[in-house]
């Protein structure tokens, strides 16, 4: 692939957009996200799985722009509370809640359980161009800790320690998180499949 190809990342999450843009830096894909456009209607994510929600975002944004789209749906699954918050990760503490509210709610729920609180991040990524669909998935296992550490990243990063690490994801740099994260695994696989398919 020698020509530049514009791809819309169907996300309004600045943390995700930073990570995914960095992951595609070494390609000829030019990543634009929903943050680059005005008047994009809100997408209601009412799927029951990460896959359903990722496809929903990809298809709605494809219909709007009629150009190739990538999308992801992602979240945190905590073993002791039956894999909650799962697909509700973004709105665990309610409709317009902050990341901080979500983290506080999670730590409140986990106070009734002993440590370690094993958990994993999941990311389901999709490329969609009307006639082509490519899927990829990534996971990052680790545990939830009972304090906030670090200012980088977003979401549950300040309370999540990846397996084999002593630091939270929010204490890692973007580059370090992008070497191990669920999103990096999913989008690196997606990127390779895209490079094979789109010639
Ligand atoms: P878009 O749909 O616009 O992409 P979103 O934040 O609503 O943004 P999701 O529906 O995929 O995205 O929800 C993902 C939520 O899961 C996110 O808001 C965080 O709370 C959490 N999450 C996902 N990946 C994460 C990560 O790498 N670090 C920390 N939290 C993460």
PDB file of C-alpha atoms and ligand atoms in Angstrom:
ATOM      1  CA  UNK A   1       0.000   0.000   0.000  1.00  0.00           C
ATOM      2  CA  UNK A   2       1.796   3.131  -1.155  1.00  0.00           C
ATOM      3  CA  UNK A   3      -1.040   5.693  -1.182  1.00  0.00           C
ATOM      4  CA  UNK A   4      -2.395   7.333   1.938  1.00  0.00           C
ATOM      5  CA  UNK A   5      -5.819   5.963   2.917  1.00  0.00           C
ATOM      6  CA  UNK A   6      -8.155   7.952   5.159  1.00  0.00           C
ATOM      7  CA  UNK A   7      -9.822   5.926   7.892  1.00  0.00           C
ATOM      8  CA  UNK A   8     -12.364   7.215  10.395  1.00  0.00           C
ATOM      9  CA  UNK A   9     -11.971   5.904  13.951  1.00  0.00           C
ATOM     10  CA  UNK A  10     -15.561   5.766  15.258  1.00  0.00           C
ATOM     11  CA  UNK A  11     -14.676   7.105  18.703  1.00  0.00           C
ATOM     12  CA  UNK A  12     -15.085  10.293  20.687  1.00  0.00           C
ATOM     13  CA  UNK A  13     -12.889   9.122  23.518  1.00  0.00           C
ATOM     14  CA  UNK A  14      -9.682  11.257  23.487  1.00  0.00           C
ATOM     15  CA  UNK A  15      -7.727   8.590  25.413  1.00  0.00           C
ATOM     16  CA  UNK A  16      -8.577   5.894  22.873  1.00  0.00           C
ATOM     17  CA  UNK A  17      -7.944   8.264  19.960  1.00  0.00           C
ATOM     18  CA  UNK A  18      -4.432   9.079  21.236  1.00  0.00           C
ATOM     19  CA  UNK A  19      -3.582   5.386  21.615  1.00  0.00           C
ATOM     20  CA  UNK A  20      -4.993   4.240  18.273  1.00  0.00           C
ATOM     21  CA  UNK A  21      -3.481   7.147  16.323  1.00  0.00           C
ATOM     22  CA  UNK A  22      -0.062   6.227  17.749  1.00  0.00           C
ATOM     23  CA  UNK A  23      -0.564   2.557  16.800  1.00  0.00           C
ATOM     24  CA  UNK A  24      -1.192   3.502  13.137  1.00  0.00           C
ATOM     25  CA  UNK A  25       1.750   5.980  12.933  1.00  0.00           C
ATOM     26  CA  UNK A  26       3.900   3.494  11.025  1.00  0.00           C
ATOM     27  CA  UNK A  27       1.346   2.975   8.210  1.00  0.00           C
ATOM     28  CA  UNK A  28      -0.125   4.929   5.307  1.00  0.00           C
ATOM     29  CA  UNK A  29      -3.503   4.986   7.029  1.00  0.00           C
ATOM     30  CA  UNK A  30      -4.446   8.521   8.093  1.00  0.00           C
ATOM     31  CA  UNK A  31      -6.618   8.239  11.196  1.00  0.00           C
ATOM     32  CA  UNK A  32      -9.379  10.800  11.763  1.00  0.00           C
ATOM     33  CA  UNK A  33     -11.767  10.375  14.678  1.00  0.00           C
ATOM     34  CA  UNK A  34     -15.230  11.685  15.544  1.00  0.00           C
ATOM     35  CA  UNK A  35     -13.447  14.381  17.565  1.00  0.00           C
ATOM     36  CA  UNK A  36     -12.390  15.927  14.207  1.00  0.00           C
ATOM     37  CA  UNK A  37     -15.990  16.539  13.085  1.00  0.00           C
ATOM     38  CA  UNK A  38     -18.962  18.553  14.344  1.00  0.00           C
ATOM     39  CA  UNK A  39     -22.610  17.540  14.456  1.00  0.00           C
ATOM     40  CA  UNK A  40     -22.086  13.788  14.735  1.00  0.00           C
ATOM     41  CA  UNK A  41     -25.173  12.379  16.472  1.00  0.00           C
ATOM     42  CA  UNK A  42     -24.586  10.373  19.641  1.00  0.00           C
ATOM     43  CA  UNK A  43     -24.406   6.619  19.064  1.00  0.00           C
ATOM     44  CA  UNK A  44     -26.577   4.560  21.409  1.00  0.00           C
ATOM     45  CA  UNK A  45     -24.490   1.532  22.397  1.00  0.00           C
ATOM     46  CA  UNK A  46     -27.235  -0.956  23.255  1.00  0.00           C
ATOM     47  CA  UNK A  47     -25.471  -4.157  22.197  1.00  0.00           C
ATOM     48  CA  UNK A  48     -25.054  -7.003  24.698  1.00  0.00           C
ATOM     49  CA  UNK A  49     -21.465  -7.783  23.752  1.00  0.00           C
ATOM     50  CA  UNK A  50     -18.293  -5.855  22.892  1.00  0.00           C
ATOM     51  CA  UNK A  51     -18.563  -7.270  19.362  1.00  0.00           C
ATOM     52  CA  UNK A  52     -22.150  -6.052  18.873  1.00  0.00           C
ATOM     53  CA  UNK A  53     -21.295  -2.547  20.087  1.00  0.00           C
ATOM     54  CA  UNK A  54     -18.127  -2.294  17.996  1.00  0.00           C
ATOM     55  CA  UNK A  55     -20.055  -3.319  14.856  1.00  0.00           C
ATOM     56  CA  UNK A  56     -22.858  -0.911  15.672  1.00  0.00           C
ATOM     57  CA  UNK A  57     -20.419   2.023  15.930  1.00  0.00           C
ATOM     58  CA  UNK A  58     -18.573   0.970  12.762  1.00  0.00           C
ATOM     59  CA  UNK A  59     -21.759   0.650  10.677  1.00  0.00           C
ATOM     60  CA  UNK A  60     -23.377   3.900  11.860  1.00  0.00           C
ATOM     61  CA  UNK A  61     -20.225   5.889  11.172  1.00  0.00           C
ATOM     62  CA  UNK A  62     -19.716   4.159   7.807  1.00  0.00           C
ATOM     63  CA  UNK A  63     -23.278   5.137   6.776  1.00  0.00           C
ATOM     64  CA  UNK A  64     -22.489   8.731   7.704  1.00  0.00           C
ATOM     65  CA  UNK A  65     -19.099   9.094   5.977  1.00  0.00           C
ATOM     66  CA  UNK A  66     -19.151   6.341   3.330  1.00  0.00           C
ATOM     67  CA  UNK A  67     -15.457   5.720   3.829  1.00  0.00           C
ATOM     68  CA  UNK A  68     -13.561   2.940   5.667  1.00  0.00           C
ATOM     69  CA  UNK A  69     -14.085   2.921   9.407  1.00  0.00           C
ATOM     70  CA  UNK A  70     -12.390   1.331  12.400  1.00  0.00           C
ATOM     71  CA  UNK A  71     -14.201   1.046  15.734  1.00  0.00           C
ATOM     72  CA  UNK A  72     -13.641  -0.558  19.075  1.00  0.00           C
ATOM     73  CA  UNK A  73     -15.738  -1.439  22.038  1.00  0.00           C
ATOM     74  CA  UNK A  74     -13.835  -2.140  25.187  1.00  0.00           C
ATOM     75  CA  UNK A  75     -14.208  -2.498  28.906  1.00  0.00           C
ATOM     76  CA  UNK A  76     -13.115  -4.003  32.171  1.00  0.00           C
ATOM     77  CA  UNK A  77     -14.269  -7.390  33.525  1.00  0.00           C
ATOM     78  CA  UNK A  78     -13.733  -8.035  37.239  1.00  0.00           C
ATOM     79  CA  UNK A  79     -13.912 -11.691  38.273  1.00  0.00           C
ATOM     80  CA  UNK A  80     -15.361 -11.301  41.796  1.00  0.00           C
ATOM     81  CA  UNK A  81     -18.352  -9.296  40.573  1.00  0.00           C
ATOM     82  CA  UNK A  82     -19.377 -11.585  37.701  1.00  0.00           C
ATOM     83  CA  UNK A  83     -17.314  -9.779  35.074  1.00  0.00           C
ATOM     84  CA  UNK A  84     -18.912  -6.399  35.729  1.00  0.00           C
ATOM     85  CA  UNK A  85     -18.773  -3.646  34.548  1.00  0.00           C
ATOM     86  CA  UNK A  86     -18.162  -5.281  31.114  1.00  0.00           C
ATOM     87  CA  UNK A  87     -20.047  -3.542  28.294  1.00  0.00           C
ATOM     88  CA  UNK A  88     -21.279  -0.986  30.846  1.00  0.00           C
ATOM     89  CA  UNK A  89     -17.724   0.141  31.717  1.00  0.00           C
ATOM     90  CA  UNK A  90     -18.170   3.674  30.308  1.00  0.00           C
ATOM     91  CA  UNK A  91     -21.383   4.319  32.279  1.00  0.00           C
ATOM     92  CA  UNK A  92     -20.981   2.051  35.327  1.00  0.00           C
ATOM     93  CA  UNK A  93     -21.863   4.841  37.801  1.00  0.00           C
ATOM     94  CA  UNK A  94     -24.641   6.293  35.608  1.00  0.00           C
ATOM     95  CA  UNK A  95     -25.362   8.149  32.365  1.00  0.00           C
ATOM     96  CA  UNK A  96     -23.072  11.177  32.380  1.00  0.00           C
ATOM     97  CA  UNK A  97     -20.652   9.976  35.061  1.00  0.00           C
ATOM     98  CA  UNK A  98     -16.925  10.725  35.122  1.00  0.00           C
ATOM     99  CA  UNK A  99     -14.080   8.206  35.078  1.00  0.00           C
ATOM    100  CA  UNK A 100     -13.558   9.056  38.740  1.00  0.00           C
ATOM    101  CA  UNK A 101     -17.217   8.197  39.558  1.00  0.00           C
ATOM    102  CA  UNK A 102     -16.834   4.833  37.795  1.00  0.00           C
ATOM    103  CA  UNK A 103     -13.652   4.023  39.704  1.00  0.00           C
ATOM    104  CA  UNK A 104     -15.209   4.981  43.033  1.00  0.00           C
ATOM    105  CA  UNK A 105     -18.249   2.802  42.301  1.00  0.00           C
ATOM    106  CA  UNK A 106     -16.025  -0.142  41.375  1.00  0.00           C
ATOM    107  CA  UNK A 107     -13.936   0.185  44.555  1.00  0.00           C
ATOM    108  CA  UNK A 108     -17.162   0.453  46.576  1.00  0.00           C
ATOM    109  CA  UNK A 109     -18.441  -2.828  45.075  1.00  0.00           C
ATOM    110  CA  UNK A 110     -15.086  -4.540  45.671  1.00  0.00           C
ATOM    111  CA  UNK A 111     -14.794  -3.556  49.347  1.00  0.00           C
ATOM    112  CA  UNK A 112     -16.841  -6.683  50.174  1.00  0.00           C
ATOM    113  CA  UNK A 113     -14.253  -9.009  48.586  1.00  0.00           C
ATOM    114  CA  UNK A 114     -10.686  -9.939  49.549  1.00  0.00           C
ATOM    115  CA  UNK A 115      -7.721  -8.929  47.419  1.00  0.00           C
ATOM    116  CA  UNK A 116      -6.453  -9.749  44.861  1.00  0.00           C
ATOM    117  CA  UNK A 117      -9.288  -8.506  42.670  1.00  0.00           C
ATOM    118  CA  UNK A 118      -8.427 -10.243  39.402  1.00  0.00           C
ATOM    119  CA  UNK A 119      -9.627  -8.405  36.321  1.00  0.00           C
ATOM    120  CA  UNK A 120      -9.055  -8.055  32.619  1.00  0.00           C
ATOM    121  CA  UNK A 121      -9.474  -5.385  29.986  1.00  0.00           C
ATOM    122  CA  UNK A 122     -11.051  -6.497  26.723  1.00  0.00           C
ATOM    123  CA  UNK A 123     -10.999  -4.707  23.387  1.00  0.00           C
ATOM    124  CA  UNK A 124     -12.969  -5.799  20.323  1.00  0.00           C
ATOM    125  CA  UNK A 125     -11.874  -3.948  17.181  1.00  0.00           C
ATOM    126  CA  UNK A 126     -13.523  -3.906  13.756  1.00  0.00           C
ATOM    127  CA  UNK A 127     -12.612  -2.532  10.316  1.00  0.00           C
ATOM    128  CA  UNK A 128     -15.678  -1.934   8.148  1.00  0.00           C
ATOM    129  CA  UNK A 129     -15.936  -0.573   4.615  1.00  0.00           C
ATOM    130  CA  UNK A 130     -19.382  -1.703   3.487  1.00  0.00           C
ATOM    131  CA  UNK A 131     -18.161  -4.713   1.527  1.00  0.00           C
ATOM    132  CA  UNK A 132     -15.349  -5.762   3.887  1.00  0.00           C
ATOM    133  CA  UNK A 133     -15.310  -6.504   7.601  1.00  0.00           C
ATOM    134  CA  UNK A 134     -12.243  -7.465   9.619  1.00  0.00           C
ATOM    135  CA  UNK A 135     -12.307  -8.327  13.351  1.00  0.00           C
ATOM    136  CA  UNK A 136      -9.619  -8.551  16.042  1.00  0.00           C
ATOM    137  CA  UNK A 137      -9.631  -8.914  19.798  1.00  0.00           C
ATOM    138  CA  UNK A 138      -7.175  -8.164  22.587  1.00  0.00           C
ATOM    139  CA  UNK A 139      -7.079  -8.752  26.338  1.00  0.00           C
ATOM    140  CA  UNK A 140      -4.900  -7.533  29.199  1.00  0.00           C
ATOM    141  CA  UNK A 141      -5.026  -9.407  32.486  1.00  0.00           C
ATOM    142  CA  UNK A 142      -4.221  -7.873  35.851  1.00  0.00           C
ATOM    143  CA  UNK A 143      -5.820  -6.763  39.103  1.00  0.00           C
ATOM    144  CA  UNK A 144      -7.670  -3.831  40.635  1.00  0.00           C
ATOM    145  CA  UNK A 145      -6.033  -2.027  43.573  1.00  0.00           C
ATOM    146  CA  UNK A 146      -7.742  -0.031  46.273  1.00  0.00           C
ATOM    147  CA  UNK A 147      -6.033   3.320  45.575  1.00  0.00           C
ATOM    148  CA  UNK A 148      -5.569   5.737  42.670  1.00  0.00           C
ATOM    149  CA  UNK A 149      -2.066   5.855  41.207  1.00  0.00           C
ATOM    150  CA  UNK A 150      -0.807   7.807  38.185  1.00  0.00           C
ATOM    151  CA  UNK A 151      -2.097  10.552  35.887  1.00  0.00           C
ATOM    152  CA  UNK A 152      -1.674   9.046  32.423  1.00  0.00           C
ATOM    153  CA  UNK A 153      -4.198   7.129  30.359  1.00  0.00           C
ATOM    154  CA  UNK A 154      -7.921   7.280  31.101  1.00  0.00           C
ATOM    155  CA  UNK A 155     -10.824   5.328  32.586  1.00  0.00           C
ATOM    156  CA  UNK A 156      -9.861   2.599  35.031  1.00  0.00           C
ATOM    157  CA  UNK A 157      -6.108   2.961  34.333  1.00  0.00           C
ATOM    158  CA  UNK A 158      -5.249   4.485  37.790  1.00  0.00           C
ATOM    159  CA  UNK A 159      -6.591   1.420  39.643  1.00  0.00           C
ATOM    160  CA  UNK A 160      -5.454  -1.371  37.287  1.00  0.00           C
ATOM    161  CA  UNK A 161      -2.081  -3.141  37.589  1.00  0.00           C
ATOM    162  CA  UNK A 162      -1.208  -5.407  34.641  1.00  0.00           C
ATOM    163  CA  UNK A 163       0.006  -8.921  35.529  1.00  0.00           C
ATOM    164  CA  UNK A 164       3.774  -8.932  36.065  1.00  0.00           C
ATOM    165  CA  UNK A 165       3.917  -5.164  36.738  1.00  0.00           C
ATOM    166  CA  UNK A 166       4.213  -3.082  39.925  1.00  0.00           C
ATOM    167  CA  UNK A 167       2.782   0.061  38.306  1.00  0.00           C
ATOM    168  CA  UNK A 168      -0.768   0.946  37.321  1.00  0.00           C
ATOM    169  CA  UNK A 169      -1.587   1.592  33.655  1.00  0.00           C
ATOM    170  CA  UNK A 170      -1.857   5.293  34.571  1.00  0.00           C
ATOM    171  CA  UNK A 171       1.772   5.220  35.773  1.00  0.00           C
ATOM    172  CA  UNK A 172       2.956   3.938  32.385  1.00  0.00           C
ATOM    173  CA  UNK A 173       3.627   6.255  29.444  1.00  0.00           C
ATOM    174  CA  UNK A 174       1.446   6.078  26.334  1.00  0.00           C
ATOM    175  CA  UNK A 175       4.241   4.209  24.590  1.00  0.00           C
ATOM    176  CA  UNK A 176       4.566   1.667  27.427  1.00  0.00           C
ATOM    177  CA  UNK A 177       0.779   1.123  27.621  1.00  0.00           C
ATOM    178  CA  UNK A 178       0.702   0.702  23.838  1.00  0.00           C
ATOM    179  CA  UNK A 179       3.183  -2.181  24.087  1.00  0.00           C
ATOM    180  CA  UNK A 180       0.934  -4.333  26.298  1.00  0.00           C
ATOM    181  CA  UNK A 181      -2.659  -3.111  26.295  1.00  0.00           C
ATOM    182  CA  UNK A 182      -5.808  -4.896  25.156  1.00  0.00           C
ATOM    183  CA  UNK A 183      -6.312  -2.087  22.606  1.00  0.00           C
ATOM    184  CA  UNK A 184      -2.752  -2.371  21.278  1.00  0.00           C
ATOM    185  CA  UNK A 185      -3.147  -6.155  20.859  1.00  0.00           C
ATOM    186  CA  UNK A 186      -6.498  -5.784  19.070  1.00  0.00           C
ATOM    187  CA  UNK A 187      -5.447  -2.908  16.796  1.00  0.00           C
ATOM    188  CA  UNK A 188      -2.017  -4.342  15.957  1.00  0.00           C
ATOM    189  CA  UNK A 189      -3.740  -7.534  14.803  1.00  0.00           C
ATOM    190  CA  UNK A 190      -6.394  -5.510  12.955  1.00  0.00           C
ATOM    191  CA  UNK A 191      -3.675  -3.385  11.323  1.00  0.00           C
ATOM    192  CA  UNK A 192      -1.831  -6.454  10.010  1.00  0.00           C
ATOM    193  CA  UNK A 193      -5.051  -7.943   8.637  1.00  0.00           C
ATOM    194  CA  UNK A 194      -5.928  -4.578   7.037  1.00  0.00           C
ATOM    195  CA  UNK A 195      -2.503  -4.350   5.388  1.00  0.00           C
ATOM    196  CA  UNK A 196      -2.968  -7.868   3.967  1.00  0.00           C
ATOM    197  CA  UNK A 197      -6.499  -7.154   2.713  1.00  0.00           C
ATOM    198  CA  UNK A 198      -6.296  -3.564   1.448  1.00  0.00           C
ATOM    199  CA  UNK A 199      -3.760  -3.464  -1.328  1.00  0.00           C
TER     200      UNK A 199
HETATM  201  P1  LIG B   1     -16.318   5.645  22.254  1.00  0.00           P
HETATM  202  O1  LIG B   1     -17.506   4.715  22.269  1.00  0.00           O
HETATM  203  O2  LIG B   1     -16.657   7.017  21.711  1.00  0.00           O
HETATM  204  O3  LIG B   1     -15.124   5.039  21.590  1.00  0.00           O
HETATM  205  P2  LIG B   1     -16.292   5.143  25.108  1.00  0.00           P
HETATM  206  O4  LIG B   1     -15.448   5.644  26.229  1.00  0.00           O
HETATM  207  O5  LIG B   1     -17.781   5.226  25.290  1.00  0.00           O
HETATM  208  O6  LIG B   1     -15.852   5.921  23.781  1.00  0.00           O
HETATM  209  P3  LIG B   1     -16.505   2.297  25.116  1.00  0.00           P
HETATM  210  O7  LIG B   1     -17.966   2.329  24.878  1.00  0.00           O
HETATM  211  O8  LIG B   1     -15.687   1.276  24.382  1.00  0.00           O
HETATM  212  O9  LIG B   1     -15.857   3.697  24.749  1.00  0.00           O
HETATM  213  O10 LIG B   1     -16.274   2.162  26.687  1.00  0.00           O
HETATM  214  C1  LIG B   1     -15.042   1.844  27.131  1.00  0.00           C
HETATM  215  C2  LIG B   1     -14.924   2.189  28.594  1.00  0.00           C
HETATM  216  O11 LIG B   1     -14.184   1.132  29.227  1.00  0.00           O
HETATM  217  C3  LIG B   1     -14.130   3.457  28.776  1.00  0.00           C
HETATM  218  O12 LIG B   1     -14.945   4.609  28.855  1.00  0.00           O
HETATM  219  C4  LIG B   1     -13.366   3.166  30.060  1.00  0.00           C
HETATM  220  O13 LIG B   1     -14.186   3.444  31.159  1.00  0.00           O
HETATM  221  C5  LIG B   1     -13.137   1.643  29.987  1.00  0.00           C
HETATM  222  N1  LIG B   1     -11.866   1.359  29.285  1.00  0.00           N
HETATM  223  C6  LIG B   1     -11.711   0.798  28.048  1.00  0.00           C
HETATM  224  N2  LIG B   1     -10.412   0.731  27.710  1.00  0.00           N
HETATM  225  C7  LIG B   1      -9.741   1.266  28.737  1.00  0.00           C
HETATM  226  C8  LIG B   1      -8.378   1.498  28.979  1.00  0.00           C
HETATM  227  O14 LIG B   1      -7.439   1.234  28.066  1.00  0.00           O
HETATM  228  N3  LIG B   1      -8.032   2.027  30.141  1.00  0.00           N
HETATM  229  C9  LIG B   1      -8.952   2.344  31.074  1.00  0.00           C
HETATM  230  N4  LIG B   1     -10.264   2.194  30.918  1.00  0.00           N
HETATM  231  C10 LIG B   1     -10.665   1.654  29.752  1.00  0.00           C
END
